[in-house]
Amino acid sequence: MSEPGGPDVLVEREVDDPTPAAGEVLIEVAAAGVNRADVGQRQGSYPPPHGAPAWPGLEASGIIVRVGHGVAGWAIGDRVCALLPGGGYASLAVARANQLLPVPEHINLVDAAGLPEAVATVWSNVFLLGALRAGETLLVHGGSSGVGTMAVQLGRAFGCRVAVTAGSRAKLAACERLGADILTDYTQEDFVAAIAAATDGAGADMILDSIGGAYLDRNVNALARHGRIVLIGNQSGEPGAFAIGRLMSKWGSIAATTLRARPESEKDEIIASVRENVWPLVDARQVVPVIDTRFALSDARLAHERLESSAHIGKLLLLP
Ligand SMILES: NC(=O)c1ccc[n+]([C@@H]2O[C@H](COP(=O)([O-])OP(=O)(O)OC[C@H]3O[C@@H](n4cnc5c(N)ncnc54)[C@H](OP(=O)(O)O)[C@@H]3O)[C@@H](O)[C@H]2O)c1
């Protein structure tokens, strides 16, 4: 991207091959995942962290082709997917060894690029921070999104009741196939009423929200006693207000996080926890990448246009 702007500023360029430093590996990229943060980076509102490549890409899959000093447990030829600070939209990408995950034989190496961001986001926010437990009700806004399709699968796999909002019947049907129990088309119905009706008025124990300000008050209304709201985005762009007394009376809590900007050591810990707790479910085929469209890397512009249209269900991938 030579300048901030619309999808047209994404053009393919030759750059020097990156070199893995100590603790890093070089990956020959099979595919890179496309994320909302990439759109912010393209528009100039979400610059890459210090030291990250200037081109976007927060996750990728591929084969290890070089191993830096001090890396243990990984070798040239390993099939991996990885969380990246940037630089995934490329044929070669450097990743921290501590942020690699092995790709099981039954998962297509390309499709594995759709796993790291969504799995790390859902695991760190819903399970580590939100402490979701079996038997609880999880509400996921934007259930058909990349993050949403993962939240539905993990909520279901850990024995929870999963509620989703989405903007069309086709998106809700996709969520239902993944295991969602309570389906709300937010263009037609109020999710607060839908959650109340489905839970005998108890509400949702945990709400994963990327809509932000515009949903804050209604999220508090939809929350159960001891409920937790975790904010991971503010797609509405609004500041938000809520009835503090109502949150107090529910002994509720609201937390908010980002993933890319966390210190690398925290991301290492999240990936280690993902490997221990989520990867057995991936190995057992209980959790799968949900892929909407695979684009050529040279068509990154088209992938961004599709993401911004919100027509997709699941993840968009770029293949160099
Ligand atoms: N904080 C973090 O650590 C972190 C990490 C990863 C992602 N995120 C954020 O999480 C969000 C989801 O990421 P993603 O990669 O999954 O993006 P995505 O696939 O583009 O999904 C965005 C989704 O939001 C839904 N949506 C928009 N307005 C809505 C509304 N009023 N009610 C319900 N759903 C609505 C859209 O569905 P409809 O078409 O149905 O409206 C769309 O499916 C993004 O905001 C992203 O920035 C945060």
Short mmCIF file of C-alpha atoms and ligand atoms in Angstrom, two decimals:
data_model
loop_
_atom_site.label_atom_id
_atom_site.label_comp_id
_atom_site.label_asym_id
_atom_site.label_seq_id
_atom_site.Cartn_x
_atom_site.Cartn_y
_atom_site.Cartn_z
CA MET A 1 0.00 0.00 0.00
CA SER A 2 1.74 3.19 -1.15
CA GLU A 3 -0.87 5.40 0.52
CA PRO A 4 -3.97 4.99 2.69
CA GLY A 5 -7.19 4.50 0.79
CA GLY A 6 -9.76 2.14 -0.71
CA PRO A 7 -9.18 -1.46 -1.82
CA ASP A 8 -7.44 -0.21 -5.00
CA VAL A 9 -4.32 0.79 -3.05
CA LEU A 10 -3.53 -2.92 -2.54
CA VAL A 11 -1.03 -3.83 -5.26
CA GLU A 12 1.43 -6.70 -5.62
CA ARG A 13 5.10 -5.69 -5.23
CA GLU A 14 8.52 -7.30 -5.03
CA VAL A 15 10.28 -6.82 -1.68
CA ASP A 16 13.40 -8.37 -0.17
CA ASP A 17 12.91 -11.81 1.35
CA PRO A 18 12.43 -11.53 5.11
CA THR A 19 15.00 -13.22 7.36
CA PRO A 20 14.01 -15.06 10.54
CA ALA A 21 15.76 -13.74 13.67
CA ALA A 22 16.41 -15.83 16.79
CA GLY A 23 13.21 -17.50 17.92
CA GLU A 24 11.57 -17.06 14.53
CA VAL A 25 10.91 -19.19 11.44
CA LEU A 26 10.39 -18.36 7.78
CA ILE A 27 7.17 -19.72 6.25
CA GLU A 28 6.50 -20.31 2.57
CA VAL A 29 2.94 -19.03 2.65
CA ALA A 30 0.12 -21.25 1.39
CA ALA A 31 -2.52 -18.67 2.31
CA ALA A 32 -3.08 -15.59 4.46
CA GLY A 33 -6.27 -14.76 6.33
CA VAL A 34 -8.00 -11.43 5.73
CA ASN A 35 -9.14 -9.56 8.84
CA ARG A 36 -11.06 -6.35 9.63
CA ALA A 37 -7.88 -4.93 11.11
CA ASP A 38 -6.31 -5.14 7.62
CA VAL A 39 -9.01 -2.76 6.37
CA GLY A 40 -8.16 -0.28 9.13
CA GLN A 41 -4.47 -0.62 8.24
CA ARG A 42 -5.25 -0.04 4.56
CA GLN A 43 -7.28 3.08 5.42
CA GLY A 44 -4.44 4.40 7.57
CA SER A 45 -6.33 4.26 10.89
CA TYR A 46 -4.63 1.14 12.34
CA PRO A 47 -0.87 1.26 11.72
CA PRO A 48 1.21 -1.91 12.13
CA PRO A 49 3.07 -2.30 15.43
CA HIS A 50 6.73 -1.26 15.62
CA GLY A 51 9.00 -3.71 13.80
CA ALA A 52 6.21 -5.43 11.83
CA PRO A 53 6.30 -5.48 8.01
CA ALA A 54 4.47 -2.57 6.37
CA TRP A 55 2.18 -4.87 4.36
CA PRO A 56 -0.88 -6.43 6.03
CA GLY A 57 -1.65 -9.97 7.14
CA LEU A 58 -2.18 -11.06 10.75
CA GLU A 59 -2.22 -14.80 10.08
CA ALA A 60 -0.92 -17.29 7.54
CA SER A 61 -0.45 -20.98 6.88
CA GLY A 62 2.33 -22.74 5.02
CA ILE A 63 5.54 -24.76 5.22
CA ILE A 64 8.56 -23.84 7.34
CA VAL A 65 11.51 -23.19 4.99
CA ARG A 66 14.04 -21.70 7.45
CA VAL A 67 14.49 -21.92 11.19
CA GLY A 68 16.14 -19.15 13.24
CA HIS A 69 18.56 -19.67 16.12
CA GLY A 70 17.20 -21.08 19.34
CA VAL A 71 14.01 -22.53 17.87
CA ALA A 72 13.12 -25.89 19.35
CA GLY A 73 10.31 -28.22 18.36
CA TRP A 74 9.91 -27.00 14.76
CA ALA A 75 11.75 -28.09 11.61
CA ILE A 76 11.97 -27.28 7.91
CA GLY A 77 9.05 -28.93 6.13
CA ASP A 78 6.56 -28.66 9.02
CA ARG A 79 2.99 -27.72 8.08
CA VAL A 80 2.03 -24.77 10.27
CA CYS A 81 -0.32 -21.85 10.73
CA ALA A 82 0.67 -18.76 12.68
CA LEU A 83 -0.39 -15.54 14.28
CA LEU A 84 1.63 -12.67 12.77
CA PRO A 85 2.16 -9.02 13.76
CA GLY A 86 1.73 -8.27 10.01
CA GLY A 87 3.23 -9.29 6.70
CA GLY A 88 1.02 -12.30 5.91
CA TYR A 89 -0.04 -10.99 2.47
CA ALA A 90 3.14 -12.37 0.91
CA SER A 91 4.77 -15.50 -0.46
CA LEU A 92 7.20 -15.59 2.50
CA ALA A 93 6.45 -14.51 6.06
CA VAL A 94 8.37 -14.53 9.32
CA ALA A 95 6.61 -15.87 12.43
CA ARG A 96 7.60 -16.26 16.06
CA ALA A 97 8.08 -19.95 16.78
CA ASN A 98 5.99 -19.47 19.93
CA GLN A 99 3.04 -18.37 17.79
CA LEU A 100 3.02 -21.40 15.48
CA LEU A 101 0.41 -24.14 15.52
CA PRO A 102 0.80 -27.49 13.72
CA VAL A 103 -1.67 -28.15 10.89
CA PRO A 104 -3.17 -31.64 11.21
CA GLU A 105 -3.04 -33.84 8.10
CA HIS A 106 -6.83 -33.79 7.66
CA ILE A 107 -6.93 -29.98 7.32
CA ASN A 108 -6.13 -28.44 3.97
CA LEU A 109 -2.98 -26.32 4.43
CA VAL A 110 -4.59 -23.35 2.64
CA ASP A 111 -7.73 -23.40 4.81
CA ALA A 112 -5.63 -23.56 8.00
CA ALA A 113 -4.81 -19.87 7.39
CA GLY A 114 -8.32 -19.12 8.62
CA LEU A 115 -7.68 -20.53 12.09
CA PRO A 116 -5.09 -18.57 14.12
CA GLU A 117 -6.76 -15.13 14.51
CA ALA A 118 -10.25 -16.44 15.09
CA VAL A 119 -9.15 -19.20 17.48
CA ALA A 120 -6.83 -16.92 19.46
CA THR A 121 -9.48 -14.18 19.65
CA VAL A 122 -12.25 -16.49 20.82
CA TRP A 123 -10.12 -18.52 23.21
CA SER A 124 -8.50 -15.48 24.88
CA ASN A 125 -11.69 -13.43 25.18
CA VAL A 126 -14.49 -15.93 25.70
CA PHE A 127 -12.68 -18.62 27.68
CA LEU A 128 -9.60 -17.08 29.35
CA LEU A 129 -11.00 -13.61 30.07
CA GLY A 130 -14.74 -14.35 30.01
CA ALA A 131 -14.35 -17.72 31.78
CA LEU A 132 -17.21 -19.34 29.87
CA ARG A 133 -18.23 -22.64 31.47
CA ALA A 134 -20.21 -25.65 30.27
CA GLY A 135 -23.95 -25.17 30.64
CA GLU A 136 -23.78 -21.38 30.26
CA THR A 137 -25.34 -19.34 27.45
CA LEU A 138 -22.97 -17.51 25.09
CA LEU A 139 -24.29 -14.70 22.86
CA VAL A 140 -22.14 -13.97 19.79
CA HIS A 141 -22.89 -10.85 17.77
CA GLY A 142 -22.09 -11.30 14.08
CA GLY A 143 -22.21 -15.10 14.44
CA SER A 144 -21.45 -15.70 10.76
CA SER A 145 -18.23 -13.64 10.79
CA GLY A 146 -14.75 -15.15 10.86
CA VAL A 147 -14.56 -14.74 14.63
CA GLY A 148 -18.25 -15.58 15.05
CA THR A 149 -18.12 -18.94 13.26
CA MET A 150 -15.24 -19.93 15.56
CA ALA A 151 -17.06 -18.70 18.70
CA VAL A 152 -20.11 -20.77 17.79
CA GLN A 153 -18.04 -23.92 17.29
CA LEU A 154 -16.01 -23.51 20.47
CA GLY A 155 -19.03 -22.57 22.57
CA ARG A 156 -20.76 -25.68 21.35
CA ALA A 157 -17.69 -27.90 21.78
CA PHE A 158 -17.36 -26.81 25.41
CA GLY A 159 -20.97 -27.67 26.21
CA CYS A 160 -22.60 -24.23 26.09
CA ARG A 161 -25.82 -22.97 24.61
CA VAL A 162 -24.93 -20.57 21.81
CA ALA A 163 -27.01 -17.59 20.67
CA VAL A 164 -26.10 -15.54 17.61
CA THR A 165 -27.15 -12.39 15.83
CA ALA A 166 -26.66 -11.98 12.09
CA GLY A 167 -28.15 -9.91 9.30
CA SER A 168 -29.78 -12.55 7.08
CA ARG A 169 -31.51 -15.94 7.16
CA ALA A 170 -28.69 -17.52 5.16
CA LYS A 171 -26.15 -16.36 7.76
CA LEU A 172 -28.30 -17.64 10.60
CA ALA A 173 -28.70 -20.99 8.84
CA ALA A 174 -24.90 -21.26 8.58
CA CYS A 175 -24.61 -20.54 12.32
CA GLU A 176 -27.23 -23.18 13.07
CA ARG A 177 -25.28 -25.78 11.06
CA LEU A 178 -22.24 -24.96 13.21
CA GLY A 179 -24.22 -25.57 16.39
CA ALA A 180 -25.94 -22.28 17.34
CA ASP A 181 -29.21 -22.79 19.23
CA ILE A 182 -30.75 -19.31 19.44
CA LEU A 183 -30.87 -17.39 16.15
CA THR A 184 -31.73 -13.69 15.84
CA ASP A 185 -31.89 -11.71 12.62
CA TYR A 186 -30.98 -8.31 14.07
CA THR A 187 -32.57 -6.54 11.08
CA GLN A 188 -35.95 -8.03 12.03
CA GLU A 189 -35.97 -8.62 15.81
CA ASP A 190 -34.55 -7.28 19.05
CA PHE A 191 -31.88 -9.62 20.41
CA VAL A 192 -32.67 -8.63 24.02
CA ALA A 193 -36.20 -9.99 23.68
CA ALA A 194 -34.97 -13.09 21.84
CA ILE A 195 -32.43 -13.93 24.57
CA ALA A 196 -34.99 -13.32 27.33
CA ALA A 197 -37.50 -15.59 25.60
CA ALA A 198 -34.96 -18.37 25.05
CA THR A 199 -33.58 -18.31 28.61
CA ASP A 200 -36.77 -17.84 30.67
CA GLY A 201 -35.69 -14.29 31.33
CA ALA A 202 -32.29 -15.28 32.74
CA GLY A 203 -30.19 -13.69 29.97
CA ALA A 204 -26.81 -14.56 28.45
CA ASP A 205 -23.90 -15.45 30.75
CA MET A 206 -21.29 -14.20 28.30
CA ILE A 207 -21.59 -11.81 25.34
CA LEU A 208 -18.86 -11.52 22.70
CA ASP A 209 -19.42 -8.19 20.99
CA SER A 210 -17.76 -6.34 18.13
CA ILE A 211 -20.58 -3.86 17.50
CA GLY A 212 -19.64 -1.74 20.52
CA GLY A 213 -21.30 1.54 21.44
CA ALA A 214 -24.62 1.03 19.69
CA TYR A 215 -25.15 -2.31 21.48
CA LEU A 216 -23.76 -1.50 24.92
CA ASP A 217 -27.01 -0.72 26.74
CA ARG A 218 -28.86 -3.60 25.11
CA ASN A 219 -26.00 -5.97 25.91
CA VAL A 220 -26.31 -5.02 29.58
CA ASN A 221 -30.06 -5.63 29.33
CA ALA A 222 -29.47 -9.06 27.76
CA LEU A 223 -26.93 -10.09 30.42
CA ALA A 224 -27.60 -12.71 33.11
CA ARG A 225 -26.57 -12.34 36.75
CA HIS A 226 -22.80 -12.66 37.06
CA GLY A 227 -22.70 -12.13 33.29
CA ARG A 228 -19.63 -10.98 31.36
CA ILE A 229 -19.49 -8.76 28.27
CA VAL A 230 -16.24 -8.74 26.30
CA LEU A 231 -15.86 -6.02 23.67
CA ILE A 232 -13.53 -6.83 20.77
CA GLY A 233 -14.59 -4.13 18.34
CA ASN A 234 -16.66 -1.01 17.81
CA GLN A 235 -18.07 -1.56 14.34
CA SER A 236 -20.93 0.83 15.15
CA GLY A 237 -18.38 3.59 15.67
CA GLU A 238 -20.49 5.01 18.50
CA PRO A 239 -19.28 5.90 22.01
CA GLY A 240 -22.03 4.04 23.89
CA ALA A 241 -23.77 4.50 27.23
CA PHE A 242 -25.46 2.06 29.58
CA ALA A 243 -27.46 1.95 32.82
CA ILE A 244 -24.73 1.44 35.41
CA GLY A 245 -27.22 0.45 38.10
CA ARG A 246 -28.53 -2.37 35.92
CA LEU A 247 -25.03 -3.79 35.46
CA MET A 248 -24.43 -3.48 39.22
CA SER A 249 -27.68 -5.25 40.04
CA LYS A 250 -26.54 -8.15 37.85
CA TRP A 251 -23.03 -8.22 39.38
CA GLY A 252 -21.96 -7.96 35.76
CA SER A 253 -18.69 -6.97 34.14
CA ILE A 254 -17.49 -5.41 30.90
CA ALA A 255 -14.00 -5.98 29.53
CA ALA A 256 -12.37 -4.91 26.26
CA THR A 257 -9.27 -6.13 24.42
CA THR A 258 -7.24 -6.06 21.24
CA LEU A 259 -5.05 -8.91 20.00
CA ARG A 260 -2.42 -7.53 17.62
CA ALA A 261 -1.21 -4.79 19.96
CA ARG A 262 -0.63 -7.13 22.92
CA PRO A 263 2.99 -7.74 23.92
CA GLU A 264 4.40 -10.72 22.00
CA SER A 265 4.89 -12.61 25.27
CA GLU A 266 1.13 -12.43 25.95
CA LYS A 267 0.36 -13.68 22.45
CA ASP A 268 2.83 -16.52 23.02
CA GLU A 269 0.86 -17.48 26.14
CA ILE A 270 -2.46 -17.34 24.28
CA ILE A 271 -1.14 -19.61 21.52
CA ALA A 272 0.29 -22.04 24.10
CA SER A 273 -3.11 -22.16 25.78
CA VAL A 274 -4.84 -22.60 22.40
CA ARG A 275 -2.52 -25.50 21.58
CA GLU A 276 -3.29 -27.18 24.89
CA ASN A 277 -7.03 -26.57 25.06
CA VAL A 278 -8.37 -26.00 21.54
CA TRP A 279 -6.01 -27.94 19.28
CA PRO A 280 -7.26 -31.34 20.52
CA LEU A 281 -10.68 -30.29 19.20
CA VAL A 282 -9.14 -29.32 15.86
CA ASP A 283 -7.35 -32.69 15.76
CA ALA A 284 -10.66 -34.41 16.52
CA ARG A 285 -12.43 -32.48 13.69
CA GLN A 286 -14.82 -30.86 16.18
CA VAL A 287 -13.53 -27.42 15.18
CA VAL A 288 -12.90 -26.58 11.51
CA PRO A 289 -11.95 -23.47 9.56
CA VAL A 290 -15.04 -21.99 7.91
CA ILE A 291 -13.90 -20.54 4.58
CA ASP A 292 -16.05 -18.22 2.49
CA THR A 293 -13.75 -17.50 -0.50
CA ARG A 294 -10.14 -18.16 -1.53
CA PHE A 295 -8.70 -15.31 -3.64
CA ALA A 296 -5.36 -15.01 -5.44
CA LEU A 297 -3.03 -12.66 -3.53
CA SER A 298 -3.02 -10.40 -6.60
CA ASP A 299 -6.80 -10.04 -6.05
CA ALA A 300 -6.45 -8.74 -2.48
CA ARG A 301 -8.54 -5.77 -3.59
CA LEU A 302 -11.50 -8.10 -4.30
CA ALA A 303 -11.12 -9.79 -0.92
CA HIS A 304 -11.24 -6.43 0.88
CA GLU A 305 -14.29 -5.40 -1.14
CA ARG A 306 -16.06 -8.61 -0.12
CA LEU A 307 -15.10 -8.21 3.54
CA GLU A 308 -16.36 -4.64 3.60
CA SER A 309 -19.63 -5.68 1.91
CA SER A 310 -20.19 -8.18 4.78
CA ALA A 311 -21.57 -10.63 2.22
CA HIS A 312 -19.22 -13.35 3.46
CA ILE A 313 -19.81 -16.22 5.89
CA GLY A 314 -16.59 -17.24 7.66
CA LYS A 315 -13.10 -16.34 6.50
CA LEU A 316 -11.60 -14.87 3.33
CA LEU A 317 -8.16 -16.13 2.27
CA LEU A 318 -5.42 -14.88 -0.08
CA LEU A 319 -3.24 -17.39 -1.93
CA PRO A 320 0.16 -16.24 -3.25
N1 LIG B 1 -10.12 -7.29 19.78
C1 LIG B 1 -9.62 -8.34 19.18
O1 LIG B 1 -8.75 -9.01 19.72
C2 LIG B 1 -10.14 -8.75 17.84
C3 LIG B 1 -9.54 -9.80 17.13
C4 LIG B 1 -10.11 -10.17 15.90
C5 LIG B 1 -11.22 -9.49 15.42
N2 LIG B 1 -11.74 -8.46 16.14
C6 LIG B 1 -12.93 -7.73 15.68
O2 LIG B 1 -14.00 -8.63 15.74
C7 LIG B 1 -14.94 -8.33 14.70
C8 LIG B 1 -15.19 -9.54 13.87
O3 LIG B 1 -14.00 -9.85 13.17
P1 LIG B 1 -14.06 -10.77 11.90
O4 LIG B 1 -12.70 -10.93 11.37
O5 LIG B 1 -14.85 -11.96 12.22
O6 LIG B 1 -14.84 -9.79 10.91
P2 LIG B 1 -15.93 -10.04 9.82
O7 LIG B 1 -15.88 -11.44 9.33
O8 LIG B 1 -15.81 -8.96 8.86
O9 LIG B 1 -17.29 -9.85 10.61
C9 LIG B 1 -17.93 -8.69 10.93
C10 LIG B 1 -19.37 -9.12 11.20
O10 LIG B 1 -20.07 -8.11 11.91
C11 LIG B 1 -21.43 -8.32 11.64
N3 LIG B 1 -22.23 -7.16 11.99
C12 LIG B 1 -22.11 -5.89 11.54
N4 LIG B 1 -23.05 -5.11 12.15
C13 LIG B 1 -23.75 -5.93 12.99
C14 LIG B 1 -24.83 -5.72 13.89
N5 LIG B 1 -25.39 -4.50 14.06
N6 LIG B 1 -25.28 -6.78 14.63
C15 LIG B 1 -24.73 -7.99 14.49
N7 LIG B 1 -23.71 -8.24 13.63
C16 LIG B 1 -23.23 -7.22 12.89
C17 LIG B 1 -21.46 -8.64 10.17
O11 LIG B 1 -22.54 -9.50 9.97
P3 LIG B 1 -23.88 -9.06 9.25
O12 LIG B 1 -23.59 -8.95 7.79
O13 LIG B 1 -24.77 -10.17 9.59
O14 LIG B 1 -24.25 -7.73 9.81
C18 LIG B 1 -20.17 -9.41 9.96
O15 LIG B 1 -20.43 -10.80 9.93
C19 LIG B 1 -14.35 -7.15 13.92
O16 LIG B 1 -14.91 -5.96 14.43
C20 LIG B 1 -12.87 -7.24 14.25
O17 LIG B 1 -12.23 -6.00 14.15
C21 LIG B 1 -11.22 -8.09 17.32
#
